[in-house]
Short mmCIF file of C-alpha atoms in Angstrom, two decimals:
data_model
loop_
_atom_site.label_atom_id
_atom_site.label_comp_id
_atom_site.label_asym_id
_atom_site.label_seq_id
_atom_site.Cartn_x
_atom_site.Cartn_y
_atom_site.Cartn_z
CA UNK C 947 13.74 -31.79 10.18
CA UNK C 948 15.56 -32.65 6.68
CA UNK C 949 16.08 -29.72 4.32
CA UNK C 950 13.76 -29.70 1.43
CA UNK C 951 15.10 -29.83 -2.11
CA UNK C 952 14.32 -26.77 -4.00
CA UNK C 953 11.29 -27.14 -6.89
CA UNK C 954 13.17 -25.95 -9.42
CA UNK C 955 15.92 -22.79 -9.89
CA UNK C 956 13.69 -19.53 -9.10
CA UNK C 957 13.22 -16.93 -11.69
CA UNK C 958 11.58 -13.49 -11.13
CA UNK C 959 9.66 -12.04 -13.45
CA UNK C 960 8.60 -7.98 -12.22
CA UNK C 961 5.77 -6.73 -14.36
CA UNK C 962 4.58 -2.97 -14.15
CA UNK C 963 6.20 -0.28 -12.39
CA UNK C 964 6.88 -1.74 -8.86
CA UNK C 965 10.24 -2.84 -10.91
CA UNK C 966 11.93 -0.94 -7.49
CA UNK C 967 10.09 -4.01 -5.00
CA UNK C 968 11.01 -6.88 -7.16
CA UNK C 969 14.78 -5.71 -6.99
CA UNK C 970 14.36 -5.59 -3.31
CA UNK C 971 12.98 -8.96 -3.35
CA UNK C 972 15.58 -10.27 -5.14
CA UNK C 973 18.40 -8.71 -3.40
CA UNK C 974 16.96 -10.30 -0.20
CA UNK C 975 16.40 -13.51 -1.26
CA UNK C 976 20.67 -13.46 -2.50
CA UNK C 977 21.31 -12.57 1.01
CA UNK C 978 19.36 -15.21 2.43
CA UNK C 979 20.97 -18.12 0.36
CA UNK C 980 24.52 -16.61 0.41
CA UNK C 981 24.21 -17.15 4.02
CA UNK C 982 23.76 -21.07 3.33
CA UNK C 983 25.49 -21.39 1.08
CA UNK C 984 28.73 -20.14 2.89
CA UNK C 985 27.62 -22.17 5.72
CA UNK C 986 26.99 -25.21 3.81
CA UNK C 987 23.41 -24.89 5.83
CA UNK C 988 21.49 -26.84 2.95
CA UNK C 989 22.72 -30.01 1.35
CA UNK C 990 20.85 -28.17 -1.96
CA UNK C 991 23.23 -25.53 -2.38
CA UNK C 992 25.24 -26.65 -4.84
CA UNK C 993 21.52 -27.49 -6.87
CA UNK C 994 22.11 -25.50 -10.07
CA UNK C 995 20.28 -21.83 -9.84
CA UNK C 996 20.39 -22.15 -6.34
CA UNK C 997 22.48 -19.56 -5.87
CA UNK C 998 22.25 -16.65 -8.54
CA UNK C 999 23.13 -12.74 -7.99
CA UNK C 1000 19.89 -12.07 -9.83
CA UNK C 1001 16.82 -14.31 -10.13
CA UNK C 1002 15.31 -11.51 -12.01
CA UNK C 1003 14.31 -12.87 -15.67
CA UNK C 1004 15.35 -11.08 -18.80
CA UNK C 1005 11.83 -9.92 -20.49
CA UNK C 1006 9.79 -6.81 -21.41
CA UNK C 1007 6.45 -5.84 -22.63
CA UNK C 1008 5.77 -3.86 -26.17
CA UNK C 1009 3.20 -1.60 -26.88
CA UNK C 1010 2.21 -1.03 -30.83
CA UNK C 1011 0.63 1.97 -31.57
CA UNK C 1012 -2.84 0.98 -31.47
CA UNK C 1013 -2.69 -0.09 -27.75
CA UNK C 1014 -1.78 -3.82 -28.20
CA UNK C 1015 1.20 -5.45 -26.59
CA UNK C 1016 3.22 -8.23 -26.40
CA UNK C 1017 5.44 -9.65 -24.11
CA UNK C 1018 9.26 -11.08 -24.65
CA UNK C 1019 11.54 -13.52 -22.46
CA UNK C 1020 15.27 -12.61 -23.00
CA UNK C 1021 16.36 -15.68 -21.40
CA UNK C 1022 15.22 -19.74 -21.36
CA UNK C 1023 12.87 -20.64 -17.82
CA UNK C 1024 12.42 -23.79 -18.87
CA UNK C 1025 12.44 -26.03 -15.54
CA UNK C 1026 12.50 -22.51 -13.79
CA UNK C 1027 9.88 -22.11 -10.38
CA UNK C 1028 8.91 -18.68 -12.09
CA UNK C 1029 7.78 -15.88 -9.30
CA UNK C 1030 5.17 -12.97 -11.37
CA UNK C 1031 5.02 -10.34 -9.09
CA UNK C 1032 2.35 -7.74 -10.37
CA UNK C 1033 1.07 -4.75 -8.96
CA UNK C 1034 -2.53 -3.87 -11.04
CA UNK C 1035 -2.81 -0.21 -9.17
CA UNK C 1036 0.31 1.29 -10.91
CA UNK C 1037 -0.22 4.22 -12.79
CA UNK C 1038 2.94 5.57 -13.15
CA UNK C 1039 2.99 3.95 -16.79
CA UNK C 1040 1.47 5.61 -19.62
CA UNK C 1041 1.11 4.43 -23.25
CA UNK C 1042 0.88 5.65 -26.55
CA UNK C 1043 -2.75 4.94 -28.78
CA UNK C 1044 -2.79 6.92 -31.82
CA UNK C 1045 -0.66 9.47 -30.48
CA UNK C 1046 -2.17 10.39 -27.22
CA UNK C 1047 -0.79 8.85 -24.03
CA UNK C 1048 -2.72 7.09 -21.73
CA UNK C 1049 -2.59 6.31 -17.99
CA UNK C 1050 -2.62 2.05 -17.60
CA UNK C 1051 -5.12 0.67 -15.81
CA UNK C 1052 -5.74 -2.02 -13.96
CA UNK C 1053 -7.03 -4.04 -16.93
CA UNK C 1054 -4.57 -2.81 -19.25
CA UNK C 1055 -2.31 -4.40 -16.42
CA UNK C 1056 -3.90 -7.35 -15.99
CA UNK C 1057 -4.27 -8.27 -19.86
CA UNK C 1058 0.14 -8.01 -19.46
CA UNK C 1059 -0.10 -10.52 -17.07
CA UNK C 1060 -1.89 -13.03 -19.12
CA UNK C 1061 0.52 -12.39 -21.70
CA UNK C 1062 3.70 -13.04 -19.45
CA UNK C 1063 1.53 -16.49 -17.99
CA UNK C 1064 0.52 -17.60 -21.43
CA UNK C 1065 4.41 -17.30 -23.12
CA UNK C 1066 5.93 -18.54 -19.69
CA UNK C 1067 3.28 -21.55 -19.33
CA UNK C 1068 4.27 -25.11 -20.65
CA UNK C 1069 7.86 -24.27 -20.41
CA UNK C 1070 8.31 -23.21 -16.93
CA UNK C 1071 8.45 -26.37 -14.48
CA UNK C 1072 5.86 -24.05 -12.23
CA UNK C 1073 4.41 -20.14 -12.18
CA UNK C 1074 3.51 -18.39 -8.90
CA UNK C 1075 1.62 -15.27 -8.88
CA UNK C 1076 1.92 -12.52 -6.12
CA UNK C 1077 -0.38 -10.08 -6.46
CA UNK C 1078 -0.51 -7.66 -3.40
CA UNK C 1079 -3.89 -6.20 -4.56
CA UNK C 1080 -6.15 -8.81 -5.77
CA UNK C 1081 -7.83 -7.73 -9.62
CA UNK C 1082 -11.26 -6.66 -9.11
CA UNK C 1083 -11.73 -7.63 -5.08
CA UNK C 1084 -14.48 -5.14 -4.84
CA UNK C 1085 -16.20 -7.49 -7.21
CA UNK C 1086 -15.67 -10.75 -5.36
CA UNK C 1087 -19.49 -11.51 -4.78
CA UNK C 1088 -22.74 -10.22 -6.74
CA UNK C 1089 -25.43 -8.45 -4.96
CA UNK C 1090 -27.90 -9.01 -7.66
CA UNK C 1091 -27.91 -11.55 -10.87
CA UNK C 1092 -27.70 -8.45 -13.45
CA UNK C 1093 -24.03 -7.84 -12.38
CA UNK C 1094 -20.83 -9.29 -13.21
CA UNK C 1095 -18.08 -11.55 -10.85
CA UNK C 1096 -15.07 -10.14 -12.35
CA UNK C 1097 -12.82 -11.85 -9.31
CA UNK C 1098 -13.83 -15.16 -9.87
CA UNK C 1099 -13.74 -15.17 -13.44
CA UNK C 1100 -10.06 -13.43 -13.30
CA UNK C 1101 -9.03 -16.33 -10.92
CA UNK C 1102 -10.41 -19.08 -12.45
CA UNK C 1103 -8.95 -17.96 -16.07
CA UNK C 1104 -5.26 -17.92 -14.35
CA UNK C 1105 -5.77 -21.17 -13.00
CA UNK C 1106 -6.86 -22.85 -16.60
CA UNK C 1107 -3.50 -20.77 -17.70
CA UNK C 1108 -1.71 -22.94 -15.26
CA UNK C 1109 -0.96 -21.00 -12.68
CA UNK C 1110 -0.08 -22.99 -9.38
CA UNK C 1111 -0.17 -21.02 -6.65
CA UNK C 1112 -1.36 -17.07 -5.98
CA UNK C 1113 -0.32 -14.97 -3.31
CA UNK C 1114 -2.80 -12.19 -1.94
CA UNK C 1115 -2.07 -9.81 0.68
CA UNK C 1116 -4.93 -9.20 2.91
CA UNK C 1117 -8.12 -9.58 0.19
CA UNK C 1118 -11.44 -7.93 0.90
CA UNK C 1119 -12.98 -10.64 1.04
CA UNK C 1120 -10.98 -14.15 1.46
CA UNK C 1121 -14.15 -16.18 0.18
CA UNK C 1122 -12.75 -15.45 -3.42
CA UNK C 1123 -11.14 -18.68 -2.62
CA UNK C 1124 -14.24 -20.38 -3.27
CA UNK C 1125 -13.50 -19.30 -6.98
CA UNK C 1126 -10.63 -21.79 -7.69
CA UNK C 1127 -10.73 -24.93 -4.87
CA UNK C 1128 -8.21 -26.72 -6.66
CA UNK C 1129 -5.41 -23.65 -7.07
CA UNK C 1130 -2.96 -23.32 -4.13
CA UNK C 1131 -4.25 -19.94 -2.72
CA UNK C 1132 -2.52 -18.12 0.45
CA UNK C 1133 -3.38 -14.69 1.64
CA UNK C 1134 -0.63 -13.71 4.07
CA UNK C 1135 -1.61 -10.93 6.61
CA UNK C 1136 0.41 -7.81 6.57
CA UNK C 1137 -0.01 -7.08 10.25
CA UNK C 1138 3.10 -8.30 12.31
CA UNK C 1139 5.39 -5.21 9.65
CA UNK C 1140 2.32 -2.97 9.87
CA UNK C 1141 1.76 -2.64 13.74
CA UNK C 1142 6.14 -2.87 14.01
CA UNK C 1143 6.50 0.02 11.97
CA UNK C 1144 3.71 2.25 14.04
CA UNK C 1145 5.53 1.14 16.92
CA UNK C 1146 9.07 2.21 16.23
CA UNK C 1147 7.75 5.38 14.02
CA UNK C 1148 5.58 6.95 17.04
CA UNK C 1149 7.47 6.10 20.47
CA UNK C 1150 3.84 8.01 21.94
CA UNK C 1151 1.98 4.91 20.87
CA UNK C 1152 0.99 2.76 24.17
CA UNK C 1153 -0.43 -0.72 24.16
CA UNK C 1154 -2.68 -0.56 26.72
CA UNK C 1155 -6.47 -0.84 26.89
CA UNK C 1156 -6.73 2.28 29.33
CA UNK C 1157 -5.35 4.43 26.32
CA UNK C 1158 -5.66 2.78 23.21
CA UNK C 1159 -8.18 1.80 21.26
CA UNK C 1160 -8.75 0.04 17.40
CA UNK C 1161 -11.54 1.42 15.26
CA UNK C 1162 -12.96 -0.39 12.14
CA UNK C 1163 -14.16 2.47 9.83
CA UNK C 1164 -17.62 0.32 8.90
CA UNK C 1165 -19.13 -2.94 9.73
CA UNK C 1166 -17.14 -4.86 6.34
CA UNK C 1167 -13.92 -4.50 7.95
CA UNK C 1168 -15.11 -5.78 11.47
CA UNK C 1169 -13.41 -9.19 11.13
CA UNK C 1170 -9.99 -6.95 10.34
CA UNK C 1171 -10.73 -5.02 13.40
CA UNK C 1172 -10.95 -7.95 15.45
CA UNK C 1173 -8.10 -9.33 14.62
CA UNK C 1174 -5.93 -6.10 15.71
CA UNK C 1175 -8.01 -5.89 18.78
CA UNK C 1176 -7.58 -9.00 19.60
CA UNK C 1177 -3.84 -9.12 18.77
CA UNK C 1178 -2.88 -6.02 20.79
CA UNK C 1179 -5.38 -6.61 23.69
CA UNK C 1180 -7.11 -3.39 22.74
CA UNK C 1181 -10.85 -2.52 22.81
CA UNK C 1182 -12.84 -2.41 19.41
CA UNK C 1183 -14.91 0.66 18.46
CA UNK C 1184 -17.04 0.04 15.14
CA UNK C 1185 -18.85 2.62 13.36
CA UNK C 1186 -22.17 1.17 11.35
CA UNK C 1187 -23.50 2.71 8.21
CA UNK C 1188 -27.32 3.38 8.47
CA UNK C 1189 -28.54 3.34 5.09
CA UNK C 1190 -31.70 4.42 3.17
CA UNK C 1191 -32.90 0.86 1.56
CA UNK C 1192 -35.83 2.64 0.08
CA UNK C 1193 -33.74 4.33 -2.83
CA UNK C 1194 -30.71 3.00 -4.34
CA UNK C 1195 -28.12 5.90 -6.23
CA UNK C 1196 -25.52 5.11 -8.53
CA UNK C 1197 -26.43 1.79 -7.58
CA UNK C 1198 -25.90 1.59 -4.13
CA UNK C 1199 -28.41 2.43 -1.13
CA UNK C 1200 -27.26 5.73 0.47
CA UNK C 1201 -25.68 6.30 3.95
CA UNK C 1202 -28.42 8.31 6.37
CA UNK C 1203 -26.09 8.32 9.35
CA UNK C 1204 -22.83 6.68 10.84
CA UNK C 1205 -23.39 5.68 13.88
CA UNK C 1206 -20.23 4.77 16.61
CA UNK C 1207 -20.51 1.32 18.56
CA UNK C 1208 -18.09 1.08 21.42
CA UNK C 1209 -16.36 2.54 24.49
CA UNK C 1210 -15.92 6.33 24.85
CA UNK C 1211 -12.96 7.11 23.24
CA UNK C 1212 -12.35 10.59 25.15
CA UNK C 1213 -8.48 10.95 25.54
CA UNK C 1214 -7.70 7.64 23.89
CA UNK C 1215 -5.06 6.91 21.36
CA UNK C 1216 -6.90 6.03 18.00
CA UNK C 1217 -5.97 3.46 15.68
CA UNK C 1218 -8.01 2.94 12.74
CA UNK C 1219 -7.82 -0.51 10.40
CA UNK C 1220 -8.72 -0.69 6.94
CA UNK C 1221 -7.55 -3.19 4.46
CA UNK C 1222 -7.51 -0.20 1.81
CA UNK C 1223 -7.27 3.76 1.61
CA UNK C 1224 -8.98 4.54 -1.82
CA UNK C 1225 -10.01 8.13 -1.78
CA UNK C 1226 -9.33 8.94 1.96
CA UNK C 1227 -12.82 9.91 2.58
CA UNK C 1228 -13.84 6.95 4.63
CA UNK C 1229 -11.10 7.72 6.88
CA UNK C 1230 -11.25 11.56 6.92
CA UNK C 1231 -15.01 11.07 8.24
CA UNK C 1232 -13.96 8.51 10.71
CA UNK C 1233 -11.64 10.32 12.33
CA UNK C 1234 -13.54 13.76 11.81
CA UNK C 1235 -16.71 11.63 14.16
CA UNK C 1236 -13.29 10.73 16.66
CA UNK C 1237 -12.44 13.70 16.99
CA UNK C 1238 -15.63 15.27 17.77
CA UNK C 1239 -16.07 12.50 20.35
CA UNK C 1240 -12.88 13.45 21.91
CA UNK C 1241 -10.07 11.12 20.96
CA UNK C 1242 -6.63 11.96 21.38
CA UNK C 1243 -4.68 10.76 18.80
CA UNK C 1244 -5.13 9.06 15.44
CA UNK C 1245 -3.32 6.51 13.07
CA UNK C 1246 -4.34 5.36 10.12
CA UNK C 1247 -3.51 1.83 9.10
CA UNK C 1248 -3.90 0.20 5.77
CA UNK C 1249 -2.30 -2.59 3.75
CA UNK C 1250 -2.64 -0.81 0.26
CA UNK C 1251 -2.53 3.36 0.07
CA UNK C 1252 -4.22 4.52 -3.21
CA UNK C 1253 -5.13 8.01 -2.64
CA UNK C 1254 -7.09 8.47 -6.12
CA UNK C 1255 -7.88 11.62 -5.29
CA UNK C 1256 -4.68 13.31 -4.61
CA UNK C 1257 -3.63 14.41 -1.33
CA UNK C 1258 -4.92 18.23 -1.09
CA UNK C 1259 -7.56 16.83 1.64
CA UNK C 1260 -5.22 14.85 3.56
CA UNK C 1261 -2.90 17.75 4.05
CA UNK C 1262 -5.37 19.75 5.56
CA UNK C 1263 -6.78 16.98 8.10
CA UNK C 1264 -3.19 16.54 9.14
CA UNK C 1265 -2.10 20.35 9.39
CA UNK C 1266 -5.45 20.52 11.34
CA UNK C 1267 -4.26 17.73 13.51
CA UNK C 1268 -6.96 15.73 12.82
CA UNK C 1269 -5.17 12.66 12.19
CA UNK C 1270 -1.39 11.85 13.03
CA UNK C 1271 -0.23 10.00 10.49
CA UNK C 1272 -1.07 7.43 7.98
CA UNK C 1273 0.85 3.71 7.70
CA UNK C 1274 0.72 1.47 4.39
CA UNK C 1275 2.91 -1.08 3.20
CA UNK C 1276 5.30 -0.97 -0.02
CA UNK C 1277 3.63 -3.87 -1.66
CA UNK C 1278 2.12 -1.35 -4.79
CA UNK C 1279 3.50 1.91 -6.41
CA UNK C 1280 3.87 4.57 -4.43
CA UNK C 1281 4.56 7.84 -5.90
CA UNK C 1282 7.71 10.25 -4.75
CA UNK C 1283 4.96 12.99 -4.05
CA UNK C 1284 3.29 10.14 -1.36
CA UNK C 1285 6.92 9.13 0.28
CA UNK C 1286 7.74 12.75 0.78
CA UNK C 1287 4.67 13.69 2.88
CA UNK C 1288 5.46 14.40 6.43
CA UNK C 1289 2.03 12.28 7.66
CA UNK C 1290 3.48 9.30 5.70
CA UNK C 1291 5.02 5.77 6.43
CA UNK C 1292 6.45 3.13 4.41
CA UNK C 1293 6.21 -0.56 5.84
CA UNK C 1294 8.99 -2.43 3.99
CA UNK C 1295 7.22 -5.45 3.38
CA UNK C 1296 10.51 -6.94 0.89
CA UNK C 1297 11.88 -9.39 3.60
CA UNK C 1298 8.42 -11.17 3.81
CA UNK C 1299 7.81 -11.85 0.25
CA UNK C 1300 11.37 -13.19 -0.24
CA UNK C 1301 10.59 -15.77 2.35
CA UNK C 1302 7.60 -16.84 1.12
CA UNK C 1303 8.97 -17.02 -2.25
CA UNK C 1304 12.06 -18.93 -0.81
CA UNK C 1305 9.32 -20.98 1.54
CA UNK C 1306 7.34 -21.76 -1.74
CA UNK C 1307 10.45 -23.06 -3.87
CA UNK C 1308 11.30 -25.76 -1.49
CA UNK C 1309 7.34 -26.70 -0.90
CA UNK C 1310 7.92 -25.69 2.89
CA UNK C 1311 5.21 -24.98 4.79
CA UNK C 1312 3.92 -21.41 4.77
CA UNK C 1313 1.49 -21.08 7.72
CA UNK C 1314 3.37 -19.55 10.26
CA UNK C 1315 3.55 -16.59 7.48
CA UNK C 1316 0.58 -16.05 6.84
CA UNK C 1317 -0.95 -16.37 10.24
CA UNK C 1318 1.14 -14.40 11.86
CA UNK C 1319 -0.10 -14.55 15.43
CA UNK C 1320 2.66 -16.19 16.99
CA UNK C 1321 5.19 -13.31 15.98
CA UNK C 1322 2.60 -10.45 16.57
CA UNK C 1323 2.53 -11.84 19.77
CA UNK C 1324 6.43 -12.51 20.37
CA UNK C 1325 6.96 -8.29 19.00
CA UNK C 1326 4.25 -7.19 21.34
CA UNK C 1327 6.55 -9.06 24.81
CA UNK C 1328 9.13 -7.53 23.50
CA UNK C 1329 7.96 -4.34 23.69
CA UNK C 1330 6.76 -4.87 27.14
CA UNK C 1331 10.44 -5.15 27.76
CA UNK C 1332 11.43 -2.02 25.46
CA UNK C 1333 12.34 -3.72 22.11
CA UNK C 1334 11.00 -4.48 18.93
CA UNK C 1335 11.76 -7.43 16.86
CA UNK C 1336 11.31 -7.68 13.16
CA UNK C 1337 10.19 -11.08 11.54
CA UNK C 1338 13.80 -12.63 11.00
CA UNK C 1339 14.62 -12.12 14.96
CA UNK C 1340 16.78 -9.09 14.76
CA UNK C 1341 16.13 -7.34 17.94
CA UNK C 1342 15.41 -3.14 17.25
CA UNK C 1343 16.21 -0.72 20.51
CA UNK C 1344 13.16 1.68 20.43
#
C-alpha cells in the first residue's frame, strides 16, 4: 500500500485544563514519527513539520474582568492540519467576574472553543476537533417541542465555523450524527484500553461465562452492554426502570421500581458498563440490587468519571465492599483527590488519540480504530494464553 502524504504540518492546540493529555499526545505522536523518520519508513518525512519536538501551538485565552475572553495564537498555522483538543467537564479553572471567582463551566468552555475555531478558521489549511465528552449529549434528542436541541445546534454551528472533522469518544447517543451529514464525524470506542486495563489491574477477573457476567445499569445503555457481552462472550444482565407515567417531577416521570432482567448472578463476577459516571448514584444502586442478589464481585466501567458529587459515598460502598473498584479513561480532568483513591483506575487513553490524529493527517483510514473488534478480540486470545497486548502490539506478561 503507498504511504499517504501528510494534509498539512500538524499543530495542537490544548484548550482548558487537560493541558497534562495534550502533552501526552504530543509526546507520543514525536515518538511515533521519530521512528520513521530514522528509518526512512515514509517517503514524507522530510515534508516540512513532519517532524517537530512539539506540535503544540503557541496560544492562550484572556479573561477581562467582566467575564469576557479572548483568545491569542503566538505562532502562524497557516497551511497547519490544526488538532483542538477540548475537554468541556473541566472545572479545575476558575475566573475572575467583578471580583469573585467562578468555577468554568461547560459553556463558559465551549464559548473558548468557538473563539480558538473562529481566529484559527480561514487560515488553517484544516481544524479537527476532539472532544472526548460531546457538549450537551444529554440533549441530543427532544422529548417534547417546548424544549431545546442544544447538541445539534452546537454541532451544526462548528460545522458553519468550518470545522472538518470531530472526534467523539463513545456519545450517548451516536444519532447526533444526524445533526451535521456533511461534517466528517467518528466516534471511536474506548473499549479495547478499558477492558485491558481491568484485566492487568485485577489478575481475579475471569473471562468466562460460568463466572462473569456484564450488567447495563438501565435499558439506555443496553446497546453498550451488548457490545461488551458480546465482545467478551459474557452473559448480559439488564436492569429496567419502571416508571410512574401518570406524574412527571422536575420534568421527568419518576422511577417506581428497578427491576433485574437476566441470569442469577449468585457468585458471579460483576461488571457493570456505563458510558458515564455522573453522580455515582446509578451505579451505587446497581450494585447495592447485585449485591443483595448475591454477586461476588463488582467493577465499574465507564468512559468519562465525573463524580459531581464528591466521593464521600463512594468511599463508603467500597470500604463496605460493595463494589471493587471503578475504571475510567484519562480523556477529561481528573482531579489529584480522584487518582489517589485506592478504588480508582486510570485508562491511558494518549496512544489512541495520537494515532488517530496521525491517521487523520495523512487521510488514512480510521475504521479499524474506531471499531475496535478485531483487537478486542486479538487481547482477549491472548489472554487465553496468559498475555495481554496493548493496541500498538506490545505484548504485557500478566
Amino acid at each position: 500500500m503507498p504511504e499517504l502524504e501528510p494534509f498539512g504540518p500538524i499543530g495542537i492546540i490544548a484548550h482548558t485544563a487537560n493541558e497534562e493529555f495534550a502533552e501526552s499526545v504530543n509526546n507520543i505522536l514525536y515518538e511515533k514519527r521519530q521512528k520513521r523518520f530514522d528509518t526512512k519508513a515514509n517517503p514524507y518525512v522530510n515534508n516540512p513539520g513532519y517532524l517537530r519536538r512539539n506540535y503544540m501551538i503557541d496560544s492562550s485565552l484572556v479573561r477581562f474582568q467582566t467575564g469576557e475572553g479572548k483568545f491569542q495564537l503566538g505562532e502562524s498555522v497557516r497551511g497547519h492540519d490544526i488538532f483542538v483538543i477540548t475537554d468541556i467537564t473541566a472545572n479545575n479553572l476558575t475566573m475572575n467576574v467583578s471580583g469573585l471567582d467562578r468555577i468554568y463551566s461547560p459553556d463558559d468552555h465551549y464559548r473558548d472553543l468557538l473563539r480558538i475555531i473562529s481566529t484559527i478558521s480561514g487560515k488553517a489549511r484544516r481544524v479537527s476537533v476532539i472532544m472526548p465528552f460531546v457538549y450537551e449529549g444529554r440533549t441530543e434528542k427532544r422529548n417534547s417541542s417546548s424544549e431545546s436541541l442544544d447538541c445539534a445546534a452546537m454541532l451544526q454551528q462548528l460545522y458553519e465555523l468550518g470545522v472538518t472533522n470531530i472526534i467523539i469518544f463513545d456519545p450517548h447517543d451516536d444519532r447526533i450524527a444526524n445533526a451535521v451529514p456533511l461534517m466528517g464525524m467518528d466516534f471511536p470506542k474506548c473499549a479495547f484500553k478499558i477492558i485491558s486495563t481491568l484485566l492487568n489491574t485485577y489478575d481475579s477477573v475471569a473471562i468466562d461465562k460460568n463466572k462473569t457476567m456484564v450488567v447495563s445499569p438501565d435499558e439506555s445503555g443496553v446497546n453498550r452492554g451488548i457490545f461488551y457481552s458480546s465482545m467478551m462472550n459474557l452473559p448480559l444482565g439488564i436492569f429496567y426502570r419502571d416508571r410512574d407515567y401518570t406524574q412527571k417531577i422536575n420534568g421527568e416521570h419518576p422511577v417506581k421500581d428497578y427491576k433485574f432482567l437476566g441470569d442469577d448472578v449468585n457468585g458471579k463476577d460483576i461488571i457493570i458498563i456505563d458510558d458515564m459516571i455522573n453522580s455515582g448514584s446509578t451505579m451505587l444502586r446497581t450494585s447495592r440490587k447485585l449485591k443483595e442478589k448475591g454477586a461476588k464481585d463488582i467493577y465499574c466501567l465507564s468512559s468519562f468519571g465525573l463524580f459531581t458529587n464528591g466521593f464521600e459515598e463512594i468511599d463508603k460502598a467500597y470500604s463496605e465492599g460493595l463494589i471493587k473498584g471503578i475504571i475510567c479513561t484519562n480523556l477529561i480532568y481528573r482531579s489529584p483527590e480522584l487518582l489517589a483513591k485506592e478504588w480508582y483506575t486510570d485508562v491511558k487513553m494518549g496512544p489512541y488519540v495520537a494515532k488517530i490524529i496521525d491517521s487523520l493527517n495523512v487521510d488514512e483510514s480510521i475504521y479499524d480504530l474506531v471499531n475496535s473488534t478485531t483487537r478486542i478480540s486479538d487481547l482477549l486470545s491472548q489472554v487465553r494464553m496468559g498475555e495481554l497486548i496493548d493496541e500498538f502490539g506490545d505484548i504485557q506478561k500478566k
